[in-house]
């Protein structure tokens, strides 16, 4: 008798894995997609960024897909059967070919592949790259035509948008120790920073660091740009500044906010002797879309480094006989400008007259006058005393008076731009 054998039931642990089933399902889906009516009549349905599911444009929204000007702007176009095409052409108004804007398909995904990708959409798609001049100054209206093997085409309306003008402002100026260089004022909507060096800065060698913090903003504008990518900002700045970090200029910057910091060369800044105005420039890939900052540096104000000294050149210190002469010395903190530095004077009225031809202008009646200092260090001014015996000026007992000096016009009798020194006038016996 022939023995009959029967297969053993398959246990749960020995069931086939799900992967082959997915493969079978995918193959079935592919076959089904191939049989769908109109698959060869492919049409654009919607657009996303590459690798994400956010629809930035749909075919029936009566809006054009907006693309940032520049090269390699990539996005993904979806539609049943769109993946069977391998060519795309660009036309402009009136349907002529456009050499300024070009497009190409760089990758295609069929419905089966897309079903297994992140979006889980059983539609074909193609990844498209658009190139256009980055220096475009106006919007370009274009149409992308996707050509299918059967000869039909599906189109996508596109706007190529120029780079938007950035807004660049100062966020602040950090000094360590505080105010070690001087005072800072920001104005003109924070597009200008004015640093005024503190008195004595030109000879200061103490430790000091300064950082200028700035911010670039590209404000949201309407209509929004659907497809864009990061780009490099090109930054131009004076030699006495350096980028705080190299990444501020070498790595891509976002289209929205970006912070850029500069460290100042303290020694170079302290050495500035006359007002200096520098323009900093930031440019997008479109060199015509730029913004500027103004950095103004005022040298430390000229001050007196010590109290004035008025004395009798024949001896006796500040004791001076009527009809005699005396000289006053003032010492400035730094080299005056090319046209000299005005020094204002207030002398005892009716008691003092100027040296003839000495460059000193003095109204004897009022005691007010001035002279121009042209060199650094000590300036000597020569005066004469009146010969009258006016008791308000002199007596047999010396009468004290103040000689007062200001850097610049007369002002407050305080601060480093003001000094005074005493003289004593007597009538000789």
Short mmCIF file of N, CA and C in Angstrom, two decimals, residues 213-350:
data_model
loop_
_atom_site.label_atom_id
_atom_site.label_comp_id
_atom_site.label_asym_id
_atom_site.label_seq_id
_atom_site.Cartn_x
_atom_site.Cartn_y
_atom_site.Cartn_z
N UNK A 213 28.02 94.73 17.22
CA UNK A 213 27.04 93.69 16.89
C UNK A 213 26.01 94.25 15.90
N UNK A 214 25.76 93.52 14.83
CA UNK A 214 24.82 93.96 13.80
C UNK A 214 23.83 92.84 13.49
N UNK A 215 22.75 93.21 12.83
CA UNK A 215 21.71 92.24 12.48
C UNK A 215 21.18 92.55 11.09
N UNK A 216 21.05 91.48 10.28
CA UNK A 216 20.46 91.58 8.95
C UNK A 216 19.07 90.97 9.00
N UNK A 217 18.11 91.69 8.45
CA UNK A 217 16.73 91.20 8.40
C UNK A 217 16.21 91.37 6.99
N UNK A 218 15.60 90.32 6.47
CA UNK A 218 14.85 90.42 5.22
C UNK A 218 13.39 90.26 5.61
N UNK A 219 12.68 91.36 5.62
CA UNK A 219 11.31 91.35 6.11
C UNK A 219 10.41 90.53 5.20
N UNK A 220 9.40 89.91 5.82
CA UNK A 220 8.40 89.18 5.04
C UNK A 220 7.68 90.15 4.12
N UNK A 221 7.56 89.74 2.86
CA UNK A 221 6.89 90.58 1.88
C UNK A 221 5.85 89.74 1.14
N UNK A 222 4.91 90.41 0.58
CA UNK A 222 3.87 89.74 -0.17
C UNK A 222 4.04 90.07 -1.66
N UNK A 223 3.90 89.07 -2.54
CA UNK A 223 3.62 87.67 -2.23
C UNK A 223 4.85 86.94 -1.73
N UNK A 224 4.62 85.87 -0.96
CA UNK A 224 5.72 85.10 -0.40
C UNK A 224 6.45 84.35 -1.51
N UNK A 225 7.71 84.01 -1.24
CA UNK A 225 8.48 83.20 -2.17
C UNK A 225 8.39 81.75 -1.73
N UNK A 226 7.86 80.89 -2.61
CA UNK A 226 7.61 79.49 -2.24
C UNK A 226 8.89 78.68 -2.16
N UNK A 227 9.77 78.85 -3.14
CA UNK A 227 10.98 78.03 -3.22
C UNK A 227 12.19 78.94 -3.12
N UNK A 228 12.97 78.76 -2.06
CA UNK A 228 14.17 79.55 -1.87
C UNK A 228 15.18 78.71 -1.10
N UNK A 229 16.40 79.18 -1.04
CA UNK A 229 17.44 78.47 -0.32
C UNK A 229 18.38 79.47 0.33
N UNK A 230 19.19 78.97 1.23
CA UNK A 230 20.13 79.86 1.90
C UNK A 230 21.19 80.32 0.92
N UNK A 231 21.84 81.45 1.26
CA UNK A 231 22.88 81.98 0.39
C UNK A 231 23.91 82.71 1.23
N UNK A 232 25.01 83.07 0.62
CA UNK A 232 26.08 83.77 1.32
C UNK A 232 25.87 85.28 1.24
N UNK A 233 26.00 85.96 2.39
CA UNK A 233 26.07 87.40 2.38
C UNK A 233 27.52 87.82 2.10
N UNK A 234 27.72 88.79 1.24
CA UNK A 234 29.05 89.35 1.00
C UNK A 234 29.16 90.63 1.82
N UNK A 235 30.17 90.70 2.69
CA UNK A 235 30.29 91.81 3.62
C UNK A 235 31.60 92.56 3.37
N UNK A 236 31.50 93.89 3.27
CA UNK A 236 32.66 94.75 3.08
C UNK A 236 32.77 95.66 4.30
N UNK A 237 33.99 95.76 4.87
CA UNK A 237 34.15 96.54 6.09
C UNK A 237 35.57 97.09 6.14
N UNK A 238 35.83 98.13 6.96
CA UNK A 238 37.16 98.78 7.00
C UNK A 238 38.20 97.90 7.69
N UNK A 239 39.46 98.28 7.49
CA UNK A 239 40.58 97.47 7.97
C UNK A 239 40.66 97.42 9.49
N UNK A 240 40.11 98.42 10.18
CA UNK A 240 40.21 98.41 11.64
C UNK A 240 39.16 97.52 12.30
N UNK A 241 38.36 96.83 11.49
CA UNK A 241 37.41 95.85 11.99
C UNK A 241 37.75 94.48 11.42
N UNK A 242 37.36 93.43 12.11
CA UNK A 242 37.46 92.08 11.57
C UNK A 242 36.23 91.31 12.01
N UNK A 243 35.84 90.33 11.21
CA UNK A 243 34.69 89.50 11.57
C UNK A 243 34.99 88.75 12.85
N UNK A 244 34.02 88.73 13.74
CA UNK A 244 34.23 88.04 15.00
C UNK A 244 34.39 86.54 14.79
N UNK A 245 33.67 85.98 13.81
CA UNK A 245 33.80 84.57 13.45
C UNK A 245 33.75 84.47 11.94
N UNK A 246 34.56 83.57 11.37
CA UNK A 246 34.61 83.44 9.93
C UNK A 246 33.31 82.95 9.33
N UNK A 247 32.48 82.25 10.14
CA UNK A 247 31.26 81.69 9.59
C UNK A 247 30.27 82.77 9.17
N UNK A 248 30.48 84.00 9.64
CA UNK A 248 29.56 85.07 9.27
C UNK A 248 29.56 85.35 7.77
N UNK A 249 30.66 84.99 7.10
CA UNK A 249 30.73 85.31 5.68
C UNK A 249 30.90 84.07 4.81
N UNK A 250 31.43 82.98 5.37
CA UNK A 250 31.76 81.83 4.53
C UNK A 250 30.65 80.79 4.47
N UNK A 251 29.77 80.77 5.44
CA UNK A 251 28.72 79.75 5.42
C UNK A 251 27.41 80.38 4.98
N UNK A 252 26.48 79.58 4.47
CA UNK A 252 25.21 80.14 4.01
C UNK A 252 24.48 80.86 5.12
N UNK A 253 23.81 81.93 4.74
CA UNK A 253 23.01 82.66 5.70
C UNK A 253 21.55 82.56 5.32
N UNK A 254 20.70 82.54 6.32
CA UNK A 254 19.27 82.40 6.05
C UNK A 254 18.73 83.63 5.34
N UNK A 255 17.62 83.46 4.66
CA UNK A 255 17.01 84.59 3.97
C UNK A 255 16.38 85.56 4.96
N UNK A 256 16.13 85.11 6.17
CA UNK A 256 15.53 86.01 7.16
C UNK A 256 16.63 86.63 8.02
N UNK A 257 16.55 86.47 9.34
CA UNK A 257 17.49 87.17 10.21
C UNK A 257 18.87 86.52 10.22
N UNK A 258 19.88 87.37 10.37
CA UNK A 258 21.25 86.87 10.52
C UNK A 258 22.03 87.90 11.31
N UNK A 259 22.81 87.43 12.29
CA UNK A 259 23.62 88.32 13.10
C UNK A 259 25.07 88.25 12.65
N UNK A 260 25.70 89.41 12.56
CA UNK A 260 27.11 89.50 12.20
C UNK A 260 27.78 90.42 13.22
N UNK A 261 28.90 89.96 13.77
CA UNK A 261 29.63 90.76 14.75
C UNK A 261 31.04 91.05 14.25
N UNK A 262 31.52 92.23 14.59
CA UNK A 262 32.87 92.66 14.22
C UNK A 262 33.63 93.04 15.48
N UNK A 263 34.89 92.62 15.56
CA UNK A 263 35.77 93.07 16.64
C UNK A 263 36.62 94.21 16.12
N UNK A 264 36.75 95.25 16.93
CA UNK A 264 37.54 96.40 16.52
C UNK A 264 38.99 96.26 16.95
N UNK A 265 39.90 96.77 16.12
CA UNK A 265 41.31 96.85 16.48
C UNK A 265 41.48 98.09 17.36
N UNK A 266 41.57 97.86 18.65
CA UNK A 266 41.54 98.97 19.61
C UNK A 266 42.71 99.93 19.39
N UNK A 267 43.90 99.39 19.14
CA UNK A 267 45.06 100.26 18.95
C UNK A 267 44.87 101.17 17.74
N UNK A 268 44.33 100.61 16.65
CA UNK A 268 44.11 101.42 15.45
C UNK A 268 43.05 102.48 15.68
N UNK A 269 42.01 102.12 16.41
CA UNK A 269 40.94 103.09 16.67
C UNK A 269 41.44 104.20 17.57
N UNK A 270 42.21 103.85 18.59
CA UNK A 270 42.73 104.89 19.49
C UNK A 270 43.65 105.86 18.76
N UNK A 271 44.30 105.40 17.70
CA UNK A 271 45.26 106.24 16.98
C UNK A 271 44.60 107.21 16.01
N UNK A 272 43.29 107.13 15.84
CA UNK A 272 42.59 108.01 14.91
C UNK A 272 42.66 109.45 15.42
N UNK A 273 43.17 110.36 14.59
CA UNK A 273 43.40 111.74 15.00
C UNK A 273 42.38 112.73 14.44
N UNK A 274 41.63 112.33 13.44
CA UNK A 274 40.62 113.22 12.86
C UNK A 274 39.36 112.41 12.61
N UNK A 275 38.21 113.07 12.53
CA UNK A 275 36.96 112.33 12.36
C UNK A 275 37.03 111.38 11.16
N UNK A 276 36.57 110.15 11.37
CA UNK A 276 36.62 109.11 10.34
C UNK A 276 35.23 108.53 10.17
N UNK A 277 34.76 108.48 8.94
CA UNK A 277 33.45 107.89 8.64
C UNK A 277 33.66 106.72 7.69
N UNK A 278 33.22 105.54 8.09
CA UNK A 278 33.37 104.33 7.28
C UNK A 278 32.01 103.77 6.93
N UNK A 279 31.92 103.20 5.72
CA UNK A 279 30.68 102.58 5.27
C UNK A 279 30.87 101.07 5.19
N UNK A 280 30.00 100.33 5.86
CA UNK A 280 30.00 98.88 5.80
C UNK A 280 28.89 98.46 4.84
N UNK A 281 29.15 97.48 3.99
CA UNK A 281 28.19 97.07 2.97
C UNK A 281 27.91 95.58 3.10
N UNK A 282 26.64 95.21 2.99
CA UNK A 282 26.25 93.79 2.92
C UNK A 282 25.46 93.60 1.64
N UNK A 283 25.81 92.53 0.89
CA UNK A 283 25.16 92.27 -0.38
C UNK A 283 24.62 90.84 -0.42
N UNK A 284 23.48 90.68 -1.05
CA UNK A 284 22.94 89.37 -1.35
C UNK A 284 23.64 88.87 -2.62
N UNK A 285 23.30 87.67 -3.12
CA UNK A 285 23.88 87.25 -4.40
C UNK A 285 23.60 88.24 -5.53
N UNK A 286 22.58 89.06 -5.37
CA UNK A 286 22.34 90.15 -6.30
C UNK A 286 23.08 91.38 -5.75
N UNK A 287 24.20 91.79 -6.36
CA UNK A 287 24.98 92.89 -5.79
C UNK A 287 24.22 94.20 -5.72
N UNK A 288 23.13 94.31 -6.48
CA UNK A 288 22.32 95.53 -6.44
C UNK A 288 21.32 95.53 -5.29
N UNK A 289 21.18 94.38 -4.63
CA UNK A 289 20.28 94.29 -3.48
C UNK A 289 21.17 94.27 -2.23
N UNK A 290 21.41 95.45 -1.68
CA UNK A 290 22.37 95.58 -0.59
C UNK A 290 21.88 96.61 0.42
N UNK A 291 22.60 96.70 1.53
CA UNK A 291 22.31 97.73 2.52
C UNK A 291 23.63 98.12 3.17
N UNK A 292 23.64 99.26 3.81
CA UNK A 292 24.87 99.78 4.39
C UNK A 292 24.68 100.19 5.84
N UNK A 293 25.79 100.20 6.56
CA UNK A 293 25.87 100.77 7.89
C UNK A 293 26.94 101.87 7.85
N UNK A 294 26.76 102.86 8.70
CA UNK A 294 27.76 103.92 8.82
C UNK A 294 28.37 103.86 10.21
N UNK A 295 29.69 103.79 10.25
CA UNK A 295 30.40 103.82 11.52
C UNK A 295 31.28 105.06 11.55
N UNK A 296 30.95 105.98 12.44
CA UNK A 296 31.70 107.23 12.57
C UNK A 296 32.52 107.19 13.85
N UNK A 297 33.78 107.56 13.74
CA UNK A 297 34.66 107.60 14.91
C UNK A 297 35.20 109.01 15.04
N UNK A 298 34.91 109.61 16.18
CA UNK A 298 35.45 110.93 16.49
C UNK A 298 36.65 110.76 17.41
N UNK A 299 37.77 111.42 17.10
CA UNK A 299 38.92 111.30 18.00
C UNK A 299 38.59 111.86 19.37
N UNK A 300 39.39 111.48 20.32
CA UNK A 300 39.15 112.01 21.66
C UNK A 300 39.27 113.53 21.62
N UNK A 301 38.41 114.23 22.31
CA UNK A 301 38.46 115.70 22.27
C UNK A 301 39.78 116.20 22.85
N UNK A 302 40.25 117.32 22.30
CA UNK A 302 41.48 117.93 22.82
C UNK A 302 41.16 118.57 24.17
N UNK A 303 41.94 118.23 25.14
CA UNK A 303 41.74 118.75 26.49
C UNK A 303 43.06 119.28 27.02
N UNK A 304 42.98 119.87 28.20
CA UNK A 304 44.20 120.26 28.92
C UNK A 304 44.66 119.07 29.75
N UNK A 305 45.93 118.79 29.71
CA UNK A 305 46.43 117.66 30.48
C UNK A 305 46.84 118.05 31.90
N UNK A 306 46.94 119.37 32.16
CA UNK A 306 47.28 119.84 33.50
C UNK A 306 46.84 121.29 33.61
N UNK A 307 46.84 121.79 34.82
CA UNK A 307 46.43 123.18 35.04
C UNK A 307 47.41 124.13 34.37
N UNK A 308 46.89 125.26 33.96
CA UNK A 308 47.77 126.26 33.34
C UNK A 308 48.76 126.80 34.38
N UNK A 309 49.76 127.47 33.89
CA UNK A 309 50.80 128.04 34.76
C UNK A 309 51.15 129.43 34.25
N UNK A 310 50.83 130.44 35.02
CA UNK A 310 51.16 131.81 34.66
C UNK A 310 52.22 132.33 35.63
N UNK A 311 53.32 132.89 35.10
CA UNK A 311 54.40 133.31 35.98
C UNK A 311 55.17 134.48 35.39
N UNK A 312 55.93 135.08 36.25
CA UNK A 312 56.79 136.21 35.90
C UNK A 312 58.10 135.65 35.35
N UNK A 313 58.43 135.95 34.08
CA UNK A 313 59.66 135.38 33.52
C UNK A 313 60.93 135.87 34.21
N UNK A 314 60.84 136.93 34.98
CA UNK A 314 62.01 137.46 35.69
C UNK A 314 62.11 136.91 37.11
N UNK A 315 61.26 136.00 37.41
CA UNK A 315 61.27 135.41 38.74
C UNK A 315 60.14 135.94 39.59
N UNK A 316 59.92 135.26 40.67
CA UNK A 316 58.86 135.69 41.56
C UNK A 316 57.58 134.91 41.41
N UNK A 317 57.60 133.88 40.58
CA UNK A 317 56.40 133.06 40.43
C UNK A 317 55.28 133.81 39.78
N UNK A 318 54.09 133.79 40.43
CA UNK A 318 52.93 134.45 39.84
C UNK A 318 52.74 135.87 40.34
N UNK A 319 53.76 136.41 41.00
CA UNK A 319 53.70 137.79 41.48
C UNK A 319 54.25 138.70 40.38
N UNK A 320 53.41 139.69 39.92
CA UNK A 320 53.76 140.50 38.77
C UNK A 320 53.50 141.97 39.11
N UNK A 321 54.44 142.81 38.74
CA UNK A 321 54.28 144.24 38.96
C UNK A 321 53.49 144.87 37.82
N UNK A 322 52.75 145.91 38.15
CA UNK A 322 52.03 146.64 37.10
C UNK A 322 53.03 147.14 36.09
N UNK A 323 52.63 147.11 34.81
CA UNK A 323 53.52 147.52 33.74
C UNK A 323 54.48 146.44 33.32
N UNK A 324 54.50 145.33 34.04
CA UNK A 324 55.41 144.26 33.69
C UNK A 324 54.73 143.24 32.76
N UNK A 325 55.45 142.17 32.50
CA UNK A 325 54.92 141.12 31.63
C UNK A 325 54.86 139.80 32.39
N UNK A 326 54.03 138.90 31.87
CA UNK A 326 53.99 137.54 32.39
C UNK A 326 53.61 136.60 31.25
N UNK A 327 53.88 135.35 31.45
CA UNK A 327 53.58 134.34 30.44
C UNK A 327 52.75 133.21 31.07
N UNK A 328 51.85 132.72 30.25
CA UNK A 328 51.02 131.59 30.69
C UNK A 328 51.29 130.39 29.79
N UNK A 329 51.29 129.23 30.37
CA UNK A 329 51.50 127.99 29.64
C UNK A 329 50.27 127.10 29.79
N UNK A 330 49.83 126.51 28.66
CA UNK A 330 48.77 125.51 28.68
C UNK A 330 49.27 124.30 27.89
N UNK A 331 48.95 123.11 28.34
CA UNK A 331 49.40 121.89 27.69
C UNK A 331 48.18 121.12 27.16
N UNK A 332 48.21 120.81 25.85
CA UNK A 332 47.10 120.10 25.20
C UNK A 332 47.35 118.59 25.18
N UNK A 333 46.27 117.85 25.14
CA UNK A 333 46.36 116.39 25.23
C UNK A 333 46.84 115.75 23.94
N UNK A 334 46.68 116.42 22.81
CA UNK A 334 47.07 115.81 21.55
C UNK A 334 47.29 116.87 20.48
N UNK A 335 47.77 116.40 19.34
CA UNK A 335 48.05 117.29 18.22
C UNK A 335 46.77 117.98 17.75
N UNK A 336 46.78 119.31 17.66
CA UNK A 336 45.59 120.01 17.14
C UNK A 336 45.38 119.68 15.66
N UNK A 337 44.20 119.94 15.12
CA UNK A 337 43.97 119.73 13.69
C UNK A 337 44.84 120.65 12.86
N UNK A 338 44.83 120.44 11.55
CA UNK A 338 45.72 121.17 10.65
C UNK A 338 45.55 122.68 10.75
N UNK A 339 44.34 123.13 10.98
CA UNK A 339 44.09 124.57 11.05
C UNK A 339 44.23 125.12 12.47
N UNK A 340 44.77 124.30 13.38
CA UNK A 340 45.01 124.76 14.73
C UNK A 340 43.80 124.57 15.64
N UNK A 341 44.02 124.81 16.92
CA UNK A 341 42.96 124.66 17.92
C UNK A 341 42.71 126.00 18.62
N UNK A 342 41.46 126.43 18.60
CA UNK A 342 41.08 127.67 19.27
C UNK A 342 41.19 127.50 20.78
N UNK A 343 41.85 128.44 21.43
CA UNK A 343 41.89 128.50 22.89
C UNK A 343 41.30 129.84 23.31
N UNK A 344 40.22 129.79 24.06
CA UNK A 344 39.56 131.02 24.52
C UNK A 344 40.13 131.45 25.87
N UNK A 345 40.12 132.76 26.12
CA UNK A 345 40.74 133.32 27.32
C UNK A 345 39.78 134.28 28.00
N UNK A 346 39.82 134.29 29.32
CA UNK A 346 39.17 135.34 30.11
C UNK A 346 40.20 135.84 31.11
N UNK A 347 40.62 137.11 30.95
CA UNK A 347 41.61 137.73 31.84
C UNK A 347 40.92 138.80 32.68
N UNK A 348 41.55 139.26 33.77
CA UNK A 348 40.92 140.33 34.55
C UNK A 348 40.74 141.59 33.70
N UNK A 349 39.49 142.03 33.56
CA UNK A 349 39.16 143.14 32.68
C UNK A 349 39.87 144.42 33.11
N UNK A 350 40.43 145.12 32.11
CA UNK A 350 41.08 146.40 32.35
C UNK A 350 42.45 146.28 32.95
#
